[in-house]
Coordinates of C-alpha atoms in Angstrom, one line a residue:
Chain T
M1 CA -15.8 36.9 -9.5
M2 CA -17.6 36.2 -6.3
P3 CA -15.4 35.2 -3.4
I4 CA -15.9 31.6 -2.4
D5 CA -16.8 32.7 1.2
D6 CA -20.0 34.3 -0.2
H7 CA -21.2 31.2 -2.0
E8 CA -24.3 29.5 -0.9
R9 CA -23.2 25.9 -0.1
N10 CA -25.3 22.9 -1.2
I11 CA -24.2 20.4 1.4
D12 CA -24.6 16.7 0.7
L13 CA -23.5 14.1 3.2
I14 CA -22.1 10.9 1.9
P15 CA -21.1 7.9 4.0
A16 CA -17.4 7.8 4.6
S17 CA -17.5 4.2 3.4
A18 CA -18.0 5.5 -0.1
F19 CA -14.6 7.0 -0.1
S20 CA -11.2 5.4 -0.3
F21 CA -8.9 5.8 2.7
E22 CA -6.6 7.9 0.5
E23 CA -9.4 10.3 -0.2
L24 CA -10.4 10.4 3.5
T25 CA -6.9 11.0 4.7
D26 CA -6.5 13.8 2.2
A27 CA -9.8 15.4 3.2
Y28 CA -9.0 15.0 6.9
N29 CA -5.5 16.6 6.5
H30 CA -7.0 19.5 4.6
T31 CA -9.4 20.2 7.5
R32 CA -6.4 20.3 9.9
V33 CA -3.9 22.4 8.0
D34 CA -4.5 25.4 10.3
Y35 CA -5.7 23.5 13.4
M36 CA -4.5 24.7 16.8
V37 CA -3.1 21.3 17.5
P38 CA -1.4 19.9 14.4
M39 CA -2.2 16.2 14.1
P40 CA -1.9 15.0 10.5
M41 CA -2.4 11.4 9.5
N42 CA -1.3 9.1 6.7
V43 CA -3.4 6.4 5.3
N44 CA -2.1 3.7 7.6
K45 CA -2.6 5.8 10.6
L46 CA -6.2 6.6 9.7
R47 CA -6.9 2.9 9.0
E48 CA -5.5 2.1 12.5
Y49 CA -7.5 4.9 14.0
V50 CA -10.7 3.5 12.5
D51 CA -10.0 0.0 13.7
T52 CA -8.8 1.0 17.2
Y53 CA -11.7 3.2 18.0
D54 CA -14.5 1.2 16.2
V55 CA -15.3 3.9 13.8
D56 CA -18.4 3.0 11.8
M57 CA -17.6 4.2 8.2
D58 CA -21.2 3.9 7.1
A59 CA -22.3 6.2 9.9
S60 CA -19.4 8.6 9.4
A61 CA -19.9 11.2 6.7
V62 CA -18.1 13.4 4.2
A63 CA -19.7 16.7 3.4
V64 CA -19.5 17.6 -0.3
D65 CA -20.8 20.3 -2.7
G66 CA -20.8 18.6 -6.0
Y67 CA -17.2 17.2 -6.4
E68 CA -15.8 19.4 -3.8
V69 CA -15.1 18.0 -0.3
L70 CA -16.1 20.5 2.4
G71 CA -15.4 18.5 5.5
L72 CA -15.9 15.2 7.3
G73 CA -16.8 13.7 10.6
M74 CA -16.5 10.2 12.1
L75 CA -18.6 8.2 14.5
G76 CA -17.4 5.4 16.7
I77 CA -20.0 3.0 17.8
R78 CA -19.9 0.6 20.8
Q79 CA -22.5 -1.1 22.8
G80 CA -25.0 1.5 23.8
R81 CA -22.8 4.5 23.1
A82 CA -21.3 6.6 20.3
W83 CA -18.3 8.9 19.9
I84 CA -17.9 11.8 17.5
T85 CA -14.4 12.3 16.3
R86 CA -12.3 13.8 13.5
L87 CA -14.9 16.4 12.8
G88 CA -13.4 19.1 10.7
V89 CA -14.2 21.5 7.9
I90 CA -11.8 22.7 5.3
R91 CA -10.8 26.3 6.1
R92 CA -12.3 28.0 3.0
N93 CA -15.7 26.3 3.6
R94 CA -16.1 27.3 7.2
R95 CA -19.0 29.4 8.5
H96 CA -21.5 28.0 6.0
G97 CA -23.1 25.4 8.3
T98 CA -21.0 22.5 7.2
G99 CA -19.8 21.6 10.7
Q100 CA -23.4 21.9 11.9
A101 CA -24.7 19.6 9.2
I102 CA -22.1 17.0 9.8
A103 CA -22.7 17.1 13.6
A104 CA -26.5 16.8 13.1
H105 CA -26.0 13.8 10.8
L106 CA -23.7 12.0 13.3
V107 CA -26.2 12.6 16.1
E108 CA -28.9 11.1 14.0
Q109 CA -26.7 8.1 13.0
A110 CA -26.0 7.5 16.7
L111 CA -29.7 7.5 17.4
Q112 CA -30.4 5.0 14.6
K113 CA -27.6 2.7 15.9
G114 CA -29.4 2.5 19.2
S115 CA -26.9 4.5 21.3
D116 CA -28.0 5.8 24.7
Y117 CA -25.6 8.6 24.6
I118 CA -22.9 10.3 22.5
I119 CA -19.5 11.3 23.9
L120 CA -16.8 13.5 22.3
E121 CA -13.8 15.7 23.2
V122 CA -13.0 19.2 22.0
I123 CA -9.6 20.7 22.4
K124 CA -9.7 23.4 25.1
D125 CA -9.8 26.9 23.6
N126 CA -11.3 25.6 20.3
T127 CA -14.3 27.9 20.9
P128 CA -16.1 27.4 17.6
A129 CA -16.2 23.6 18.1
H130 CA -17.1 23.9 21.8
N131 CA -19.9 26.3 21.0
L132 CA -21.2 24.0 18.2
F133 CA -21.5 21.1 20.5
L134 CA -23.1 23.2 23.3
K135 CA -25.7 24.2 20.7
F136 CA -26.4 20.5 20.0
G137 CA -27.1 19.9 23.7
F138 CA -23.8 18.4 24.8
K139 CA -22.7 19.0 28.4
E140 CA -19.2 19.2 29.7
T141 CA -18.2 16.3 31.9
R142 CA -14.5 16.8 32.7
D143 CA -11.2 18.1 31.5
L144 CA -8.6 15.7 30.1
V145 CA -4.9 16.2 29.6
V146 CA -2.5 14.9 27.0
L147 CA 1.0 14.2 28.3
R148 CA 4.4 13.4 26.7
R149 CA 7.7 12.5 28.1
P150 CA 11.0 12.2 26.3
P151 CA 13.0 9.0 26.6
G152 CA 15.3 8.5 29.6
P153 CA 15.5 6.9 33.0
P154 CA 13.5 8.4 35.9
K155 CA 15.2 11.5 37.4
I156 CA 13.7 11.2 40.8
E157 CA 13.7 8.3 43.3
A158 CA 10.8 6.2 44.2
P159 CA 10.0 3.9 47.2
A160 CA 11.2 0.3 46.8
A161 CA 8.5 -2.0 45.7
E162 CA 7.8 -5.6 44.9
I163 CA 6.8 -5.8 41.2
I164 CA 4.8 -8.5 39.6
P165 CA 4.8 -8.4 35.8
M166 CA 1.4 -9.4 34.3
R167 CA 0.7 -11.3 31.1
Y168 CA -1.8 -10.0 28.5
S169 CA -4.7 -11.8 30.2
G170 CA -3.6 -10.3 33.5
A171 CA -3.7 -6.8 31.9
L172 CA -7.3 -7.4 30.8
D173 CA -8.2 -8.5 34.3
L174 CA -6.7 -5.3 35.7
L175 CA -8.7 -3.2 33.3
D176 CA -11.8 -4.8 34.6
R177 CA -10.9 -3.6 38.0
R178 CA -10.6 0.0 36.9
V179 CA -12.5 2.4 39.2
T180 CA -12.1 5.6 37.1
T181 CA -14.3 6.3 34.1
P182 CA -12.2 5.8 30.9
S183 CA -12.4 8.1 28.0
W184 CA -13.2 6.5 24.6
L185 CA -9.5 6.5 23.8
D186 CA -8.6 4.3 26.8
E187 CA -11.7 2.2 27.1
K188 CA -10.9 -1.5 27.4
E189 CA -12.1 -2.0 23.8
S190 CA -9.7 0.6 22.5
L191 CA -6.8 -0.9 24.4
I192 CA -7.5 -4.4 23.2
N193 CA -7.8 -3.1 19.6
A194 CA -4.6 -1.2 19.9
G195 CA -2.7 -4.3 21.1
N196 CA 0.9 -4.6 22.5
L197 CA -0.4 -4.3 26.1
E198 CA 1.8 -4.9 29.1
A199 CA 1.1 -4.6 32.7
F200 CA 2.5 -4.9 36.2
H201 CA 1.2 -4.9 39.8
L202 CA 3.2 -3.4 42.6
T203 CA 3.3 -3.6 46.4
L204 CA 5.2 -1.1 48.6
A205 CA 6.8 -2.0 51.9
D206 CA 3.9 -0.4 53.8
G207 CA 1.4 -2.6 52.0
S208 CA 0.2 0.0 49.5
Q209 CA -0.7 -1.4 46.1
G210 CA -1.3 -0.3 42.6
W211 CA -1.0 -1.3 39.0
M212 CA -0.4 0.0 35.5
V213 CA -1.4 -1.2 32.1
Y214 CA 0.3 0.4 29.0
Q215 CA 1.0 -0.1 25.4
N216 CA 4.6 -0.9 24.4
T217 CA 5.6 -0.3 20.8
V218 CA 9.0 0.1 19.1
F219 CA 9.0 3.9 19.1
Q220 CA 6.7 4.7 21.9
L221 CA 5.0 3.9 25.2
G222 CA 1.5 5.0 25.6
R223 CA -2.2 4.4 26.6
I224 CA -1.2 4.4 30.3
V225 CA -3.9 3.3 32.7
I226 CA -2.8 3.8 36.3
Q227 CA -4.6 2.9 39.5
T228 CA -3.8 2.9 43.2
D229 CA -5.8 0.1 45.0
K230 CA -4.5 0.8 48.4
G231 CA -2.4 3.7 50.0
D232 CA -1.4 7.1 48.9
P233 CA -1.7 7.6 45.1
I234 CA 1.3 9.9 45.0
N235 CA 3.6 7.2 46.6
V236 CA 2.1 4.3 44.7
G237 CA 2.0 6.4 41.5
R238 CA 5.6 7.4 41.8
A239 CA 6.7 3.8 42.2
L240 CA 4.6 2.8 39.2
V241 CA 5.8 5.5 36.9
H242 CA 9.4 5.0 38.1
H243 CA 9.3 1.3 37.3
L244 CA 7.8 2.0 33.9
H245 CA 10.7 4.3 32.9
S246 CA 13.3 2.2 34.6
K247 CA 12.2 -0.7 32.4
H248 CA 11.7 1.2 29.2
R249 CA 14.4 3.9 29.1
A250 CA 14.8 4.3 25.4
Q251 CA 11.2 5.1 24.4
D252 CA 9.3 8.3 24.0
T253 CA 6.0 8.3 26.0
K254 CA 2.6 9.8 25.0
T255 CA -0.5 9.2 27.1
E256 CA -3.8 10.8 26.3
N257 CA -6.9 11.8 28.3
L258 CA -5.8 11.5 31.8
P259 CA -8.5 13.3 33.8
L260 CA -7.2 16.6 35.2
T261 CA -8.5 15.5 38.6
D262 CA -6.6 12.2 38.6
P263 CA -4.6 12.0 41.8
H264 CA -1.6 10.6 39.9
L265 CA -1.2 13.6 37.7
P266 CA 1.3 15.3 40.0
V267 CA 3.5 12.2 39.8
F268 CA 3.6 12.4 36.0
R269 CA 4.7 16.0 36.2
Q270 CA 7.4 15.1 38.8
M271 CA 8.6 12.3 36.4
G272 CA 9.2 14.7 33.5
Y273 CA 5.9 14.5 31.7
L274 CA 4.9 17.7 29.8
E275 CA 1.4 18.8 29.1
M276 CA 0.8 19.1 25.4
F277 CA -2.8 20.3 25.6
Q278 CA -6.1 19.7 27.3
R279 CA -9.4 18.4 26.0
I280 CA -13.0 19.0 27.3
E281 CA -15.0 15.8 27.3
M282 CA -18.7 16.4 26.5
V283 CA -21.7 14.0 26.6
R284 CA -25.2 14.2 25.3
S285 CA -28.0 11.7 26.2
L286 CA -30.2 10.5 23.3
Chain R
M1 CA 10.0 33.6 16.0
L2 CA 13.3 31.7 16.5
Y3 CA 14.5 30.2 19.7
W4 CA 17.7 28.3 20.3
F5 CA 18.6 26.6 23.5
R6 CA 21.7 27.1 25.7
N7 CA 22.3 23.4 25.9
A8 CA 22.4 23.2 22.2
T9 CA 24.9 20.7 20.7
R10 CA 26.4 23.2 18.3
D11 CA 29.4 25.5 19.2
L12 CA 28.0 29.0 19.0
S13 CA 31.4 30.5 18.8
K14 CA 31.8 29.0 15.4
K15 CA 28.5 30.1 13.9
S16 CA 28.6 31.8 10.5
V17 CA 25.3 33.2 9.6
G18 CA 24.3 31.9 6.2
A19 CA 27.9 31.8 5.0
K20 CA 28.3 28.1 4.6
I21 CA 26.6 25.9 2.1
S22 CA 25.1 23.1 4.0
K23 CA 23.1 19.9 3.4
I24 CA 19.7 20.5 5.1
L25 CA 17.1 17.8 5.7
I26 CA 13.5 19.1 5.9
V27 CA 11.0 16.7 7.4
E28 CA 7.7 18.3 6.6
D29 CA 4.4 16.7 5.5
N30 CA 2.8 19.9 4.2
H31 CA 4.0 20.3 0.6
Q32 CA 3.4 24.0 0.5
N33 CA 5.4 24.6 3.6
A34 CA 8.2 22.3 2.4
L35 CA 8.3 24.0 -1.0
L36 CA 8.5 27.4 0.7
M37 CA 11.4 26.4 2.9
K38 CA 13.2 24.7 0.0
R39 CA 12.9 27.9 -2.1
V40 CA 14.1 30.2 0.7
L41 CA 17.0 28.0 1.7
G42 CA 17.8 27.0 -1.9
A43 CA 18.2 30.7 -2.7
R44 CA 21.2 30.6 -0.3
H45 CA 22.5 27.6 -2.3
H46 CA 22.0 25.1 0.5
Q47 CA 21.5 21.5 -0.6
I48 CA 18.0 20.6 0.4
I49 CA 16.6 17.1 1.0
H50 CA 12.9 16.7 1.7
A51 CA 11.1 13.9 3.5
E52 CA 7.4 14.0 4.0
D53 CA 7.0 11.8 7.1
G54 CA 9.0 10.5 10.0
E55 CA 10.0 7.1 8.5
S56 CA 11.4 8.6 5.3
G57 CA 12.9 11.4 7.3
L58 CA 14.8 8.9 9.5
Q59 CA 15.9 7.0 6.4
A60 CA 17.1 10.2 4.7
A61 CA 19.0 11.2 7.8
V62 CA 20.8 7.9 8.0
E63 CA 21.7 7.9 4.3
E64 CA 22.6 11.6 3.8
I65 CA 24.0 12.6 7.2
P66 CA 22.9 16.2 6.8
D67 CA 24.4 19.2 8.5
L68 CA 21.1 20.3 9.9
I69 CA 17.6 18.7 10.3
L70 CA 14.4 20.8 10.3
I71 CA 11.5 18.7 11.7
D72 CA 7.8 19.6 11.7
L73 CA 6.6 18.3 15.1
G74 CA 3.2 17.3 13.6
L75 CA 4.0 14.4 11.2
P76 CA 1.5 12.0 9.7
D77 CA 3.1 8.7 10.8
I78 CA 5.2 9.2 13.9
D79 CA 5.2 12.5 15.8
G80 CA 8.1 14.8 15.3
Q81 CA 9.1 14.5 19.0
T82 CA 9.4 10.7 18.6
L83 CA 11.5 11.2 15.5
V84 CA 13.8 13.6 17.3
A85 CA 14.1 11.1 20.2
F86 CA 15.0 8.3 17.8
I87 CA 17.6 10.4 15.9
K88 CA 19.3 11.2 19.2
R89 CA 19.7 7.5 19.8
V90 CA 21.6 6.9 16.6
P91 CA 25.4 7.5 17.2
E92 CA 26.0 8.8 13.6
L93 CA 23.1 11.3 13.9
K94 CA 23.0 12.3 17.5
N95 CA 25.2 15.4 17.1
I96 CA 23.4 16.8 14.1
P97 CA 21.6 20.0 15.1
I98 CA 17.8 19.6 15.0
V99 CA 15.4 22.6 14.8
A100 CA 11.7 22.0 15.3
V101 CA 9.5 24.0 12.9
T102 CA 6.1 24.0 14.4
A103 CA 2.6 25.5 14.5
W104 CA 2.3 24.5 18.2
P105 CA 1.6 27.4 20.6
E106 CA 5.0 29.0 21.5
E107 CA 5.2 27.8 25.1
T108 CA 4.3 24.2 24.2
A109 CA 6.8 24.3 21.3
R110 CA 9.6 25.6 23.5
E111 CA 9.0 22.9 26.2
M112 CA 8.7 20.1 23.7
A113 CA 11.6 21.1 21.6
Q114 CA 13.9 21.6 24.6
A115 CA 12.8 18.4 26.4
Y116 CA 13.4 16.3 23.3
G117 CA 16.8 17.6 22.6
C118 CA 16.2 20.0 19.7
D119 CA 18.7 22.8 19.4
G120 CA 15.9 25.3 18.9
F121 CA 12.6 25.9 17.3
I122 CA 11.0 28.2 14.7
S123 CA 7.3 29.0 14.8
K124 CA 5.1 28.5 11.7
P125 CA 4.3 30.2 9.5
I126 CA 7.9 30.9 8.7
N127 CA 9.0 34.5 7.9
T128 CA 10.5 34.2 4.5
R129 CA 12.6 37.4 5.0
T130 CA 14.3 36.1 8.1
F131 CA 14.2 32.3 7.8
S132 CA 17.6 31.8 6.0
D133 CA 19.3 33.8 8.7
Q134 CA 17.5 32.0 11.4
I135 CA 18.7 28.7 9.9
G136 CA 22.2 30.1 9.6
E137 CA 22.3 30.4 13.4
F138 CA 22.3 26.6 13.5
I139 CA 24.9 25.9 10.9
T140 CA 28.5 25.9 12.1
A141 CA 31.5 26.7 10.0
D142 CA 34.2 24.1 9.5

């Protein structure tokens, strides 16, 4: 019997919308069984992912050979831009051009949807994926970091500050004032879709100012957007992160895609955040 | 590879390697991995309870009050870390030893497991020859 690795694959690409979420979840989890960063999903989580990140299920694709699922890839679509995500190939089907076929399909779909550019992230040290996207003309733009912090009050002191809690509408106003370029995961659209946003503005005794927007759910804090409007980002950042964890002592925190060059990153580390992994953001103009 | 932490909640002076029959909760979404762990530990006559995600894992922990909890850090609903953090907040559960069983790179696994209050971690894939003894390290005798 010929080993499956030697089979010529007949790759067909079918819109993800033709599959149930149960089938897609199963296919996705199979692509990630041996992944360097384990991130399985259940059906509800995949649905939430699709909604939060504006994944277009007609433009997303499942690669099949007959009845056998080989892999899948998803495409987020927003005004003038697209985002490739969840691209994966089931282990036994790798090295047969499946990933390349899915990537080419997603690029074509982005073009057809009128996108000016496509953005994506690859996990650092995932060399095969990184090389695949370089081959497709994607250029690296920046490194992003994924951080976690266990529950508990802040363990270091911060300067005294005047805190002004903001309502939901205030949080959205703050996001409009953001000076850094967000990744797809923390674009304003993603945050609005994710919901449960809270925010506060802070002023230090020396007049320094900054703000934070974040998501507050039962189990977890996350999706942190932090900005220093005036003053030293370390001092302002320390006060912001300190206030966050003084207010929410019982929750675990996970925040994704903080740029490695963000001036607040040292503050997160001081406050007990651990680096889980890094991503490389890549962009291709269309 | 097995690691346990010095600040572990268990009393190491009382450890009895594999000698005690214990109730062990395995929270693991991958059925093959779960089956393998069940078989290896079942051969030592431990009572095994399996939950395939964080929510059912928490429910099983509350209902069963196991002697030891093995948690995969990559779960499909809530992350393993979040589950550990939540378990540590429940008075009836907070002193149960928790071991992270994970495919994360070793350094990341060590940092995460220790920071979230696990008693140790075991890297995947598990070694079926040593797994029972590794688990025995976390089970205290009465």
